[in-house]
Short mmCIF file of C-alpha atoms in Angstrom, two decimals:
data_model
loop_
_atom_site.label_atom_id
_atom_site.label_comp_id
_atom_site.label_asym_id
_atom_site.label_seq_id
_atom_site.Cartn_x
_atom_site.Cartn_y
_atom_site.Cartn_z
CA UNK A 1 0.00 0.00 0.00
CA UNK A 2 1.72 3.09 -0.82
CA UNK A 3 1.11 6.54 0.43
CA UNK A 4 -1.90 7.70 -0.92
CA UNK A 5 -3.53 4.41 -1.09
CA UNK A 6 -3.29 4.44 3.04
CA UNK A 7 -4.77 7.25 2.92
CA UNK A 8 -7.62 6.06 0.42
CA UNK A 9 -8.02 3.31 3.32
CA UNK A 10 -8.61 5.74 5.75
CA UNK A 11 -11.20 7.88 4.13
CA UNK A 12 -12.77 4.89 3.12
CA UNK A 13 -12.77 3.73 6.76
CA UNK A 14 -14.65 7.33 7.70
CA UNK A 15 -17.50 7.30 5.42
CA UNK A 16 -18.37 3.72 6.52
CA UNK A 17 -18.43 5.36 10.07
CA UNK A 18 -21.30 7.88 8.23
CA UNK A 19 -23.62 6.30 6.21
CA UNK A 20 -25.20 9.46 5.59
CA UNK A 21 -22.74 11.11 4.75
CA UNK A 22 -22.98 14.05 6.88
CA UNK A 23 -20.40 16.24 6.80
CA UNK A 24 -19.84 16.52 11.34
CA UNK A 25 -16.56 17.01 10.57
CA UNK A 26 -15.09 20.52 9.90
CA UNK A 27 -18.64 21.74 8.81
CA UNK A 28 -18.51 25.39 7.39
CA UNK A 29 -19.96 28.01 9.34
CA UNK A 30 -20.88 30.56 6.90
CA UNK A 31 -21.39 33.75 8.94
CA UNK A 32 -20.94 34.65 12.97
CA UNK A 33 -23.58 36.59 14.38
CA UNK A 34 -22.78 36.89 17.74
CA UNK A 35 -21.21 34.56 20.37
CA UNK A 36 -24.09 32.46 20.58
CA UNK A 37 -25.14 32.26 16.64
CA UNK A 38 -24.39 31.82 13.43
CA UNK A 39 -25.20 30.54 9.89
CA UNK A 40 -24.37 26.55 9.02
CA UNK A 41 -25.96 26.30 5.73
CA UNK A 42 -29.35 28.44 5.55
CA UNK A 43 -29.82 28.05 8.93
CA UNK A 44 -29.58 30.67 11.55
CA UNK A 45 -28.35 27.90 14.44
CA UNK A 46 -27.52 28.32 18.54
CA UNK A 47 -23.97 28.16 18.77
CA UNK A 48 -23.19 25.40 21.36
CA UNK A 49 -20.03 23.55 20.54
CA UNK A 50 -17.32 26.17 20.61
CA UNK A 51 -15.23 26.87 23.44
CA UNK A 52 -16.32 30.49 24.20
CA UNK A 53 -16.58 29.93 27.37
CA UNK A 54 -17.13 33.73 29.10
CA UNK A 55 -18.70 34.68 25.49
CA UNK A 56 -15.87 37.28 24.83
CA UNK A 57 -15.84 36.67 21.00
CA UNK A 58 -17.55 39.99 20.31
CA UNK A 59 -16.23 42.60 23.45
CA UNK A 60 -15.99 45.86 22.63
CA UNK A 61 -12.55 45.89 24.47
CA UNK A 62 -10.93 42.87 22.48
CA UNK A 63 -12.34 44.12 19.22
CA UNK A 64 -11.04 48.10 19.89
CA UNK A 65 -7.35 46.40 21.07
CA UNK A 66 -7.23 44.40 17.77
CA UNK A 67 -8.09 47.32 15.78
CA UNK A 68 -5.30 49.96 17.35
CA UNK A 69 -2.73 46.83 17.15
CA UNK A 70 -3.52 46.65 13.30
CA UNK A 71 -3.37 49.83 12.61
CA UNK A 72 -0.57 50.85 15.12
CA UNK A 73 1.80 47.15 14.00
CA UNK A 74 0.45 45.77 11.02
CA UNK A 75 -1.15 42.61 10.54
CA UNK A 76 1.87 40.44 11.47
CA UNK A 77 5.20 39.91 12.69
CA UNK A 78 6.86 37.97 10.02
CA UNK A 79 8.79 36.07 12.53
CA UNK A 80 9.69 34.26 15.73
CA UNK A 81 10.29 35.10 18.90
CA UNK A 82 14.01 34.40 18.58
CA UNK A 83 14.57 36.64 16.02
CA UNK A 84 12.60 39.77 15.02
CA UNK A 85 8.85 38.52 16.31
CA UNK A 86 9.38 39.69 19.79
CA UNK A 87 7.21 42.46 20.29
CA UNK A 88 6.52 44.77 23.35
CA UNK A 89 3.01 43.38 23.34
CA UNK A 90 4.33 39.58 23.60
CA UNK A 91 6.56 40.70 26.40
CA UNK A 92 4.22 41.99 28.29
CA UNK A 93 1.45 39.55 28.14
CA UNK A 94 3.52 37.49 29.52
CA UNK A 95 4.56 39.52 32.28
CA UNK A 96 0.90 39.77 32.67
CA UNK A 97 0.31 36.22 32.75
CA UNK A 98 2.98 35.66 35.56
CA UNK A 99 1.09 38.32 37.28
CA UNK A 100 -2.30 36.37 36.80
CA UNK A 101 -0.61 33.18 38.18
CA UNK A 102 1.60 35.28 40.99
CA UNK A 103 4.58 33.34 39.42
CA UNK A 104 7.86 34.47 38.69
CA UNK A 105 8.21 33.73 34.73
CA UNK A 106 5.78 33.46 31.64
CA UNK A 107 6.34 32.38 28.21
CA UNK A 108 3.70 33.04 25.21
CA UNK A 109 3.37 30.33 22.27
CA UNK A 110 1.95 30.82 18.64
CA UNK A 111 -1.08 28.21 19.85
CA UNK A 112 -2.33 26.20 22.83
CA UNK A 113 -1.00 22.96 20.79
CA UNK A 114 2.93 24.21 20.49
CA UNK A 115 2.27 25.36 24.16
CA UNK A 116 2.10 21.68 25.31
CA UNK A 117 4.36 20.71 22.43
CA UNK A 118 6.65 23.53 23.73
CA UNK A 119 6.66 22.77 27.29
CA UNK A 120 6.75 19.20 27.35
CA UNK A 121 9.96 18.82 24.72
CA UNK A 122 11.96 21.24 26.35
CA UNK A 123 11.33 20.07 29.96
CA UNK A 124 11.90 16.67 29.12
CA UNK A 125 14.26 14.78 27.02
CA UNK A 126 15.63 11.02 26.21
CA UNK A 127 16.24 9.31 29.89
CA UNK A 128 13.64 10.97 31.59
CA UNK A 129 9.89 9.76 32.02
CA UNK A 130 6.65 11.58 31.62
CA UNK A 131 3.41 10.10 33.63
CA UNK A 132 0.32 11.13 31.68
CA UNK A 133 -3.30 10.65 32.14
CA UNK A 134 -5.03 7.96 29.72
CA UNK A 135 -7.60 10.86 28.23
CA UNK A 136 -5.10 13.56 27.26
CA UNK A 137 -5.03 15.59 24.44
CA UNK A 138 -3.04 15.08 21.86
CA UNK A 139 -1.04 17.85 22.32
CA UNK A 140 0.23 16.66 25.42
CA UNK A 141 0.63 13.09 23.39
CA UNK A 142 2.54 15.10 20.93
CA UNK A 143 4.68 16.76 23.08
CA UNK A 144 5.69 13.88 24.76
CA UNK A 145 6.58 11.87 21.46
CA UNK A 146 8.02 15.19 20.46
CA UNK A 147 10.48 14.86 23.61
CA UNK A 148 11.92 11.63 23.47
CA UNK A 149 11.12 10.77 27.31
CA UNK A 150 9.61 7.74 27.87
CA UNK A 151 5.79 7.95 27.92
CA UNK A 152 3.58 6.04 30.38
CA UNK A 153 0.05 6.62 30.99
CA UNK A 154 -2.09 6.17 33.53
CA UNK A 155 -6.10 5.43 34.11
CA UNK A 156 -7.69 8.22 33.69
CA UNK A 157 -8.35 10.53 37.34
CA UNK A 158 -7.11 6.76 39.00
CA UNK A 159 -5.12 7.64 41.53
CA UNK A 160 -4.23 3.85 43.14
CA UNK A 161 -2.92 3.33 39.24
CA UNK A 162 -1.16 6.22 39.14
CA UNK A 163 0.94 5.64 42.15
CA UNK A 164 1.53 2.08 41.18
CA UNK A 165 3.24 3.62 38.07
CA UNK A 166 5.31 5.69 40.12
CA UNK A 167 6.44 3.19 42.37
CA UNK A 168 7.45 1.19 39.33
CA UNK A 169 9.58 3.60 38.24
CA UNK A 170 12.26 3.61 41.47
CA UNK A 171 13.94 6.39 41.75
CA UNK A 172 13.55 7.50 37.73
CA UNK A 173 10.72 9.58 39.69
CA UNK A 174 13.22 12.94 40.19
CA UNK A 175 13.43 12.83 36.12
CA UNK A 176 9.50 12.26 35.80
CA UNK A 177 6.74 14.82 35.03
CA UNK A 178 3.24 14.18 35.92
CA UNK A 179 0.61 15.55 33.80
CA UNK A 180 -3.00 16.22 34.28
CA UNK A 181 -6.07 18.65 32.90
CA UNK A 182 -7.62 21.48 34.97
CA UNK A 183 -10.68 20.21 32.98
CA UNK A 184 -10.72 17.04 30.71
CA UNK A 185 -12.31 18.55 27.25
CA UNK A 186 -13.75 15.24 26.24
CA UNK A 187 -16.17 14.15 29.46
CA UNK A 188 -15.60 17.88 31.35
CA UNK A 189 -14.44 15.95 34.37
CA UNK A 190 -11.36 18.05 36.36
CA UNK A 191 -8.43 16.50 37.79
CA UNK A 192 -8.06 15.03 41.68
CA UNK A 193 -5.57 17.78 41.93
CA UNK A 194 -4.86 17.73 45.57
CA UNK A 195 -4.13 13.68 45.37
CA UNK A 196 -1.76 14.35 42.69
CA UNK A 197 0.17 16.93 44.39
CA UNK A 198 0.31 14.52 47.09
CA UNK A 199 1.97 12.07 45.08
CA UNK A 200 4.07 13.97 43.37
CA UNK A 201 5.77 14.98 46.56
CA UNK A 202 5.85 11.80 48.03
CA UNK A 203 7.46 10.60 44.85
CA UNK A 204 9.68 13.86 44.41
CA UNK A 205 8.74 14.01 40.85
CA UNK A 206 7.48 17.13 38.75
CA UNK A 207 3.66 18.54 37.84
CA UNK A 208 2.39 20.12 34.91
CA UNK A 209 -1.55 21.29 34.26
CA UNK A 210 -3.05 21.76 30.96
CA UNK A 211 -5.86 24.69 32.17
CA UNK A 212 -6.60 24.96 28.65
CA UNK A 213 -10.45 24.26 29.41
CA UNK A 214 -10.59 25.32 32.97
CA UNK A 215 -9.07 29.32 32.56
CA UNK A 216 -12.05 31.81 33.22
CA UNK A 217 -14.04 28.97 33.93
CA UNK A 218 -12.78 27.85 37.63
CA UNK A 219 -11.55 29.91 40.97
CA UNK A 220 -12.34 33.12 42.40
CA UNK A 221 -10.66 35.63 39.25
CA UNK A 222 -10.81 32.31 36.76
CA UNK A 223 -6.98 31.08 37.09
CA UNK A 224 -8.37 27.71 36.61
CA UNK A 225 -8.34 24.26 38.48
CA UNK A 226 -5.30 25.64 40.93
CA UNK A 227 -7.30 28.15 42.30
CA UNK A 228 -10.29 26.11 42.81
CA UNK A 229 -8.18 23.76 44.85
CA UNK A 230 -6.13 26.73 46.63
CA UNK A 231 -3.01 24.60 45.01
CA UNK A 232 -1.59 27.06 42.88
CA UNK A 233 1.85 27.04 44.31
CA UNK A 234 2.19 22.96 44.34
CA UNK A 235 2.22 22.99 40.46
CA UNK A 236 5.84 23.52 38.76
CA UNK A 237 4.06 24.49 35.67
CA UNK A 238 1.03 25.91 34.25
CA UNK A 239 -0.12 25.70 30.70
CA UNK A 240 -2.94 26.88 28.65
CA UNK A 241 -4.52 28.41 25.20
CA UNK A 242 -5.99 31.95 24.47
CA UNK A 243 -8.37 29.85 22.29
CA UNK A 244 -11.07 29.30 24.42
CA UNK A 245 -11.98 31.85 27.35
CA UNK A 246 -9.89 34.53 25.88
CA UNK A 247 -11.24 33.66 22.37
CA UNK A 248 -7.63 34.62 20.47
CA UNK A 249 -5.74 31.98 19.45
CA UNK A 250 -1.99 31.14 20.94
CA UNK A 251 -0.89 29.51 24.26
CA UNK A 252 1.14 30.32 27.43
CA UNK A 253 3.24 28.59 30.17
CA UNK A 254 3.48 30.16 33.36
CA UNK A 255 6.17 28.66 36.61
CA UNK A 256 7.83 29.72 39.52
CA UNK A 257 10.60 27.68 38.69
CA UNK A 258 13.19 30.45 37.16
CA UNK A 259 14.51 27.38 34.81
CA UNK A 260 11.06 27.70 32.03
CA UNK A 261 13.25 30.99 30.73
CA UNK A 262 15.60 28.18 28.99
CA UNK A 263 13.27 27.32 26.89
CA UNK A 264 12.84 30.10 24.74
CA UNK A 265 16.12 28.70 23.86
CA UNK A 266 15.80 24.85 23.47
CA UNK A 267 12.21 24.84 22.54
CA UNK A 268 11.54 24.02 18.81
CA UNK A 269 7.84 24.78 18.87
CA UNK A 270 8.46 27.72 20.60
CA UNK A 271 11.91 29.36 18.54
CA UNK A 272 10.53 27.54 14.80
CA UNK A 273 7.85 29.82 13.84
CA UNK A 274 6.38 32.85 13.62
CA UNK A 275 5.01 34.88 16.80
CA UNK A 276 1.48 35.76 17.52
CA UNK A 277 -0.05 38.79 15.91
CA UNK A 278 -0.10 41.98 17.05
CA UNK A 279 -3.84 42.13 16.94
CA UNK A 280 -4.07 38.80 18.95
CA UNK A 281 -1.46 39.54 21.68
CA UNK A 282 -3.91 43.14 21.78
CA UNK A 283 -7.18 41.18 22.46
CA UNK A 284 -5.76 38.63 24.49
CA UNK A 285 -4.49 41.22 26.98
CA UNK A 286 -7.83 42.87 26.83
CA UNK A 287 -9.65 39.62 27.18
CA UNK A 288 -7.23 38.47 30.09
CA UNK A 289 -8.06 41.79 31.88
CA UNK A 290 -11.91 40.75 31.25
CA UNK A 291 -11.30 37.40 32.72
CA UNK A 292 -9.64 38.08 35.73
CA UNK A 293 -12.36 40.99 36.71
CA UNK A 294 -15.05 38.73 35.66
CA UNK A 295 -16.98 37.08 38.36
CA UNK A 296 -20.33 38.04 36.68
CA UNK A 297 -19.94 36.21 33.65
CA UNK A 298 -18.54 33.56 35.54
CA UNK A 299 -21.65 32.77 37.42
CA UNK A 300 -23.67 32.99 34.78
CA UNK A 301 -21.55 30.28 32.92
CA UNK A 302 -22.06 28.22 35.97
CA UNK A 303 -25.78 28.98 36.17
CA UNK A 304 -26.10 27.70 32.39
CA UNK A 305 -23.98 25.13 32.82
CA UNK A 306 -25.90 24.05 35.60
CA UNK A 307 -28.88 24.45 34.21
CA UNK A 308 -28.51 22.15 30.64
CA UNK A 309 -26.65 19.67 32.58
CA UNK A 310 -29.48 18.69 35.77
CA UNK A 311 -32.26 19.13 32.47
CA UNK A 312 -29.95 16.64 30.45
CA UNK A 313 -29.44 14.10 33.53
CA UNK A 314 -33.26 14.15 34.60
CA UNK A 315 -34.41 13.46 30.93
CA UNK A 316 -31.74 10.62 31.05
CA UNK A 317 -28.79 11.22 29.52
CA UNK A 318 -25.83 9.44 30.66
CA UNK A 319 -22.84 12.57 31.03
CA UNK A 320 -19.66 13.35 32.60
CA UNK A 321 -19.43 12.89 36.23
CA UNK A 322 -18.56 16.55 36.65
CA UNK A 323 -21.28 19.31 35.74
CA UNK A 324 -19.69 22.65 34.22
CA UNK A 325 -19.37 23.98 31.03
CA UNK A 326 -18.79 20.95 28.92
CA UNK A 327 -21.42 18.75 28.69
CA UNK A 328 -21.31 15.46 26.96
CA UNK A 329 -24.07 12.80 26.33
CA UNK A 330 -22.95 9.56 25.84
CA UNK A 331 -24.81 7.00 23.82
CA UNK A 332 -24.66 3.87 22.56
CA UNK A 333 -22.87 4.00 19.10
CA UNK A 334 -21.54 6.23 16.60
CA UNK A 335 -24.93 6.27 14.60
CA UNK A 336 -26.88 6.88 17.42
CA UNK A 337 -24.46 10.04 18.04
CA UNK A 338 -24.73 10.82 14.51
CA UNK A 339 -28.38 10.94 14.22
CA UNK A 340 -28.73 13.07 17.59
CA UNK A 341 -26.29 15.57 16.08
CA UNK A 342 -28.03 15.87 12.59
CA UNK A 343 -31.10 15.77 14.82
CA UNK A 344 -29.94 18.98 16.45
CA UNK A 345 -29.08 20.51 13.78
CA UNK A 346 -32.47 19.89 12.52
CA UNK A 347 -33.65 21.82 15.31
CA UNK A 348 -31.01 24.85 14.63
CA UNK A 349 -28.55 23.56 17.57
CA UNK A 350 -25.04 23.08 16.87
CA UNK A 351 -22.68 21.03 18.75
CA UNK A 352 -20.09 18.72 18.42
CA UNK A 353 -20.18 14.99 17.41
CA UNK A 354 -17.33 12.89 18.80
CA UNK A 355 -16.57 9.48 17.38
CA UNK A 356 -14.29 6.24 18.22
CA UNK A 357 -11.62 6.65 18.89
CA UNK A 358 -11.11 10.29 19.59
CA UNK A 359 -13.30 9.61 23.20
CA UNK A 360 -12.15 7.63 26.13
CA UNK A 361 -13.09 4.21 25.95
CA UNK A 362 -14.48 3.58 22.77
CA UNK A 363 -17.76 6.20 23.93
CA UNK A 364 -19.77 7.95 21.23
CA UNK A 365 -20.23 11.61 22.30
CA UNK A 366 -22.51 14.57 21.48
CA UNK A 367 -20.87 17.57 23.62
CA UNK A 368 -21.88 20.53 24.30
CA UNK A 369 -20.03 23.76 25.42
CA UNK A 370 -22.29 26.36 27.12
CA UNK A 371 -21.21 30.19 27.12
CA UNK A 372 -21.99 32.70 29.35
CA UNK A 373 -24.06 34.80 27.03
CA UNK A 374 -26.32 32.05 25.93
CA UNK A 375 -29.78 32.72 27.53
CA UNK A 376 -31.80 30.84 30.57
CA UNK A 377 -34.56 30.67 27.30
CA UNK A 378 -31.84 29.15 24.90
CA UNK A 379 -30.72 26.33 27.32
CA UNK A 380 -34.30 25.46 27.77
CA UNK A 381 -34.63 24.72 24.38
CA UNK A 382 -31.62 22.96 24.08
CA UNK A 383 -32.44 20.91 26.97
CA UNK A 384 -36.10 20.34 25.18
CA UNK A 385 -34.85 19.73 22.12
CA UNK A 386 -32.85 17.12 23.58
CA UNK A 387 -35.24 15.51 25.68
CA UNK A 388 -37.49 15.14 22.39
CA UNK A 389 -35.19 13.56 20.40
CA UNK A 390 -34.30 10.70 22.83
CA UNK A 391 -37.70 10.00 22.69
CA UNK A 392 -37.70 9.84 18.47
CA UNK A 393 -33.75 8.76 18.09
CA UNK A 394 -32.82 6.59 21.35
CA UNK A 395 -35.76 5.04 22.75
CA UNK B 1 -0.95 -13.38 37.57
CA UNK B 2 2.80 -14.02 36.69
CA UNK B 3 5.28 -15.22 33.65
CA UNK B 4 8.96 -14.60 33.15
CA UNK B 5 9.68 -16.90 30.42
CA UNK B 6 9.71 -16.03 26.88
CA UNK B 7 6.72 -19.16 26.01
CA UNK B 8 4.90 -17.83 28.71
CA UNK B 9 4.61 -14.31 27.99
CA UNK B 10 3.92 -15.26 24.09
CA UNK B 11 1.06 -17.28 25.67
CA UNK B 12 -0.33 -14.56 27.60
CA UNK B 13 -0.53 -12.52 25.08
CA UNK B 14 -1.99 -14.26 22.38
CA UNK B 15 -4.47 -15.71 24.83
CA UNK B 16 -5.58 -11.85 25.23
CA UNK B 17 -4.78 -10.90 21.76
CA UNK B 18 -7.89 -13.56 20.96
CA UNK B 19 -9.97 -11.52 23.22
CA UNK B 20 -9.46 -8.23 21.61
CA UNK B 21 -9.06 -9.01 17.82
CA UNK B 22 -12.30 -8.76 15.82
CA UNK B 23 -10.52 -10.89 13.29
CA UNK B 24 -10.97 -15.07 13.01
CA UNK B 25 -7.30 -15.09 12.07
CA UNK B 26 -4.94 -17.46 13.57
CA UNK B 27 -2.93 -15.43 16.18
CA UNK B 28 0.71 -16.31 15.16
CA UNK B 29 3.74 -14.95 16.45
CA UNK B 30 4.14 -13.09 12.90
CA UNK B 31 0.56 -11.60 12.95
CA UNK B 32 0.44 -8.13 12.24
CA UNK B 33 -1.12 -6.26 15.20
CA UNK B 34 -2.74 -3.64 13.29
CA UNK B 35 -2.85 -5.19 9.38
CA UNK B 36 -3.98 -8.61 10.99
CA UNK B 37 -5.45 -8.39 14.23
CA UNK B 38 -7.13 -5.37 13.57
CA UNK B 39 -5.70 -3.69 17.25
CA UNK B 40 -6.26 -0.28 16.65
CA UNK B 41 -3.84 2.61 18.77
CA UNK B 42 -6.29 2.59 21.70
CA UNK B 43 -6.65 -0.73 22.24
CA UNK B 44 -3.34 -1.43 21.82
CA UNK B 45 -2.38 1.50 24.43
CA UNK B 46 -4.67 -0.31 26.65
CA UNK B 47 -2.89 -3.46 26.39
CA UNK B 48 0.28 -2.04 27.05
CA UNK B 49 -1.38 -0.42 30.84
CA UNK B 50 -2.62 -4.37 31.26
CA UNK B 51 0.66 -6.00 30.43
CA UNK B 52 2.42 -3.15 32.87
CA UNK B 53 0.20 -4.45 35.70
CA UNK B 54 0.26 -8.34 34.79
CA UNK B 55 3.98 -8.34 34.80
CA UNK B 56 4.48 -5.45 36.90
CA UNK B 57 7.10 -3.40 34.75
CA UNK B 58 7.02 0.13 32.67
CA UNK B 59 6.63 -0.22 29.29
CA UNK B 60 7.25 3.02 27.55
CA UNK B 61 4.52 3.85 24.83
CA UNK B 62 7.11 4.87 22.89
CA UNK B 63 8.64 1.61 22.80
CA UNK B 64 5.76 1.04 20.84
CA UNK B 65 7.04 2.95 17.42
CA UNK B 66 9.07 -0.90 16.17
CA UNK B 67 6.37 -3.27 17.42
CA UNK B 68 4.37 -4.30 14.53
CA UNK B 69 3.88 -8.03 15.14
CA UNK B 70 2.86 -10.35 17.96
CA UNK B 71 6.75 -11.40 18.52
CA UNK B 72 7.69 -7.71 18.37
CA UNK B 73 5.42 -7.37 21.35
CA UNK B 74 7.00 -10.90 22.93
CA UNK B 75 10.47 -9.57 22.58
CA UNK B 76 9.46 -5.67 24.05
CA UNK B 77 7.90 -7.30 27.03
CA UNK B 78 10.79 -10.45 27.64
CA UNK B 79 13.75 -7.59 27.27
CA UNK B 80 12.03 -4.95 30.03
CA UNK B 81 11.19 -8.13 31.95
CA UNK B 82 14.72 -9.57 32.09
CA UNK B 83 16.06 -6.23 32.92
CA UNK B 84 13.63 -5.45 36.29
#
């Protein structure tokens, strides 16, 4: 089989998983309307399978900071941090991000993927051992492969199989980095933080936390799962994206160890390509600002959250043991999930369809990701819409 | 459950290798994991957590990159065994 023919085999293998042939995948939104809706197609449809979490996609303070950083810098930096993409606005988000996370150093990366990518590869290398959690994502997968360390994983939020691991490993455990999610974007289930930092110092090894999904979403001023926990000092090192609660794209590391500045020189992800924009370091900082002052919009996440998620479990639906902003119903096969997702759509609701074997455990997911700006009205018709269709699709 | 000889572990294995393939193939020492048996990345990474605990050693996932048969597999598990 050459190239293209595996290839061939692997479409081939994708369209058998959709006998309709619905294009789930990478459908085209046509037009944005607000944080909440859009256009798929000729339908006007309620946006709920992004990752807007504090609905910040449209705030007059992002959109003004993006403007001036066009028209002050110019669309882009034409290159990396190492050479000439280092701009004052990259410099100081970063401050700003130590700041956030009252830690000593910060490091900004193109995306929330080379973030991981970043952190991991430079941390780690060939002889040393990274302990990761079954459900990662695959940036953290990546980054791993990327380093050359060796790569175990453990059950996922199993903390009995995670210290059997570590015992395994002797005293390899000082050259070992645990790590874990703030919030698992597959099942929206968060981490047993406090029983990993436990283990981690009885095993003297290292932690890092993705808080890619949990930023703006958990704590008192939204720093994520370590603030939640009041274990924000137990972590060596903090990463996350500016994709979701921020809505900007890029990614960050934050640490009080003084070491994470020697990356920016060993780091591939980080030093191989070009730097954010000016216009997305400009919202980011804006949106960060938003973020940290915004208790408001986090409680009405939380209220929303809450509110699709009890609806969802009383009609039924089998979700995530956690409730919060991402909300997935788990059903029996992939054309079950299918069918509820065109269903949906049907009914003007986007979300996302997830298929063997990008969820844990072989599950067929339809998730959901509430925002703060959708309404008490819209979640109640999600939640109805829903209920009706496990009536007509899964009964 | 325990096994420190080569035979062994090539037992144990196919024995669960029968319980995951979806294929009626003969499970050979050459058998292809993937091309053969039809174990897919997950369920091979799932193996790999089962064999850690059966014979209570590490085995690196990315170890992983020259398995492609059952023997591959054998010989992965029979070298980190021989060295714990």
């Amino acid at each position: 089989m050459n190239l293209l023919e595996k290839l061939d085999a692997a479409a081939a293998a994708r369209i058998a998983m959709l006998p309709t042939g619905v294009g789930a995948f990478g459908i085209p939104i046509e037009e944005v309307y607000s944080a909440t809706e859009a256009r798929i197609g000729d339908r006007r449809v309620l946006l709920l399978g992004t990752n807007n979490y504090l609905g910040l996609t449209f705030a007059p303070e992002c959109l003004e900071a993006a403007h001036e950083a066009i028209d002050e810098e110019g669309t882009g930096t034409t290159g990396s941090r190492m050479a000439n993409g280092s701009y004052f606005g990259h410099r100081a988000l970063e401050k700003e991000f130590a700041a956030f996370y009252q830690c000593s150093s910060g490091m900004v990366f193109t995306t929330g993927y080379q973030a991981n990518l970043g952190t991991i590869s430079g941390l780690v290398g060939q002889g040393d051992t990274v302990l990761i959690d079954g459900d990662s994502h695959a940036s953290i997968y990546d980054g791993c492969i990327l380093s050359g360390a060796d790569i175990i994983r453990f059950k996922h939020n199993d903390m009995a199989d995670l210290e059997k691991r570590l015992r395994r490993l002797g005293n390899r455990t000082e050259t070992t980095l645990i790590i874990a999610e703030g919030i698992y974007s597959m099942l929206g289930d968060q981490a047993p933080l406090a029983e990993i930092v436990e283990l981690k110092k009885k095993y003297g090894c290292f932690l890092l936390l993705d808080e890619a999904h949990s930023l703006g979403v958990l704590g008192e001023t939204g720093q994520g799962l370590v603030e939640k926990t009041g274990l924000l000092k137990e972590v060596d090192f903090i990463t996350g994206t500016f994709s979701k609660s921020l809505c900007s794209i890029g990614g960050y590391c934050v640490s009080n160890h003084p070491q994470l500045e020697q990356l920016r020189f060993v780091s591939h992800p980080y030093i191989f390509t070009a730097s954010p924009s000016p216009a997305t370091i400009a919202s980011t900082r804006a949106a960060l600002e938003l973020l940290r002052n915004g208790t408001e919009l986090r409680d009405q996440l939380w209220k929303n959250s809450l509110q699709l998620y009890t609806q969802l479990e009383e009609t039924g639906y089998k979700l995530g043991p956690d409730p919060g902003p991402v909300i997935s119903a788990m059903v029996e096969s992939p054309q079950q999930a299918l069918a509820l997702w065109q269903g949906l759509l049907d009914h003007d609701i986007y979300v996302n369809l997830i298929l063997p074997p990008a969820a844990p455990e072989g599950k067929s997911l339809v998730r959901c990701s509430v925002n703060a700006a959708h309404t008490t009205e819209q979640m109640k018709y999600v939640g109805d819409t829903f209920a009706k269709l496990k009536q007509e699709i899964l009964n | 459950m325990t096994a420190s000889n080569y035979d062994e572990i090539m037992q144990l294995l196919c024995d669960r290798l029968s319980d995951l393939t979806l294929s009626e193939v003969e499970i050979t020492p050459e058998s292809n994991l993937i091309g053969q048996l039809s174990i897919d990345s997950i369920k091979l990474l799932n193996l790999i957590m089962e064999i850690e605990d059966t014979f209570d050693i590490s085995v690196p996932i990315n170890a992983l990159a020259d398995v492609q048969t059952v023997r591959d597999l054998v010989d992965l598990i029979y070298k980190i065994k021989s060295a714990s």
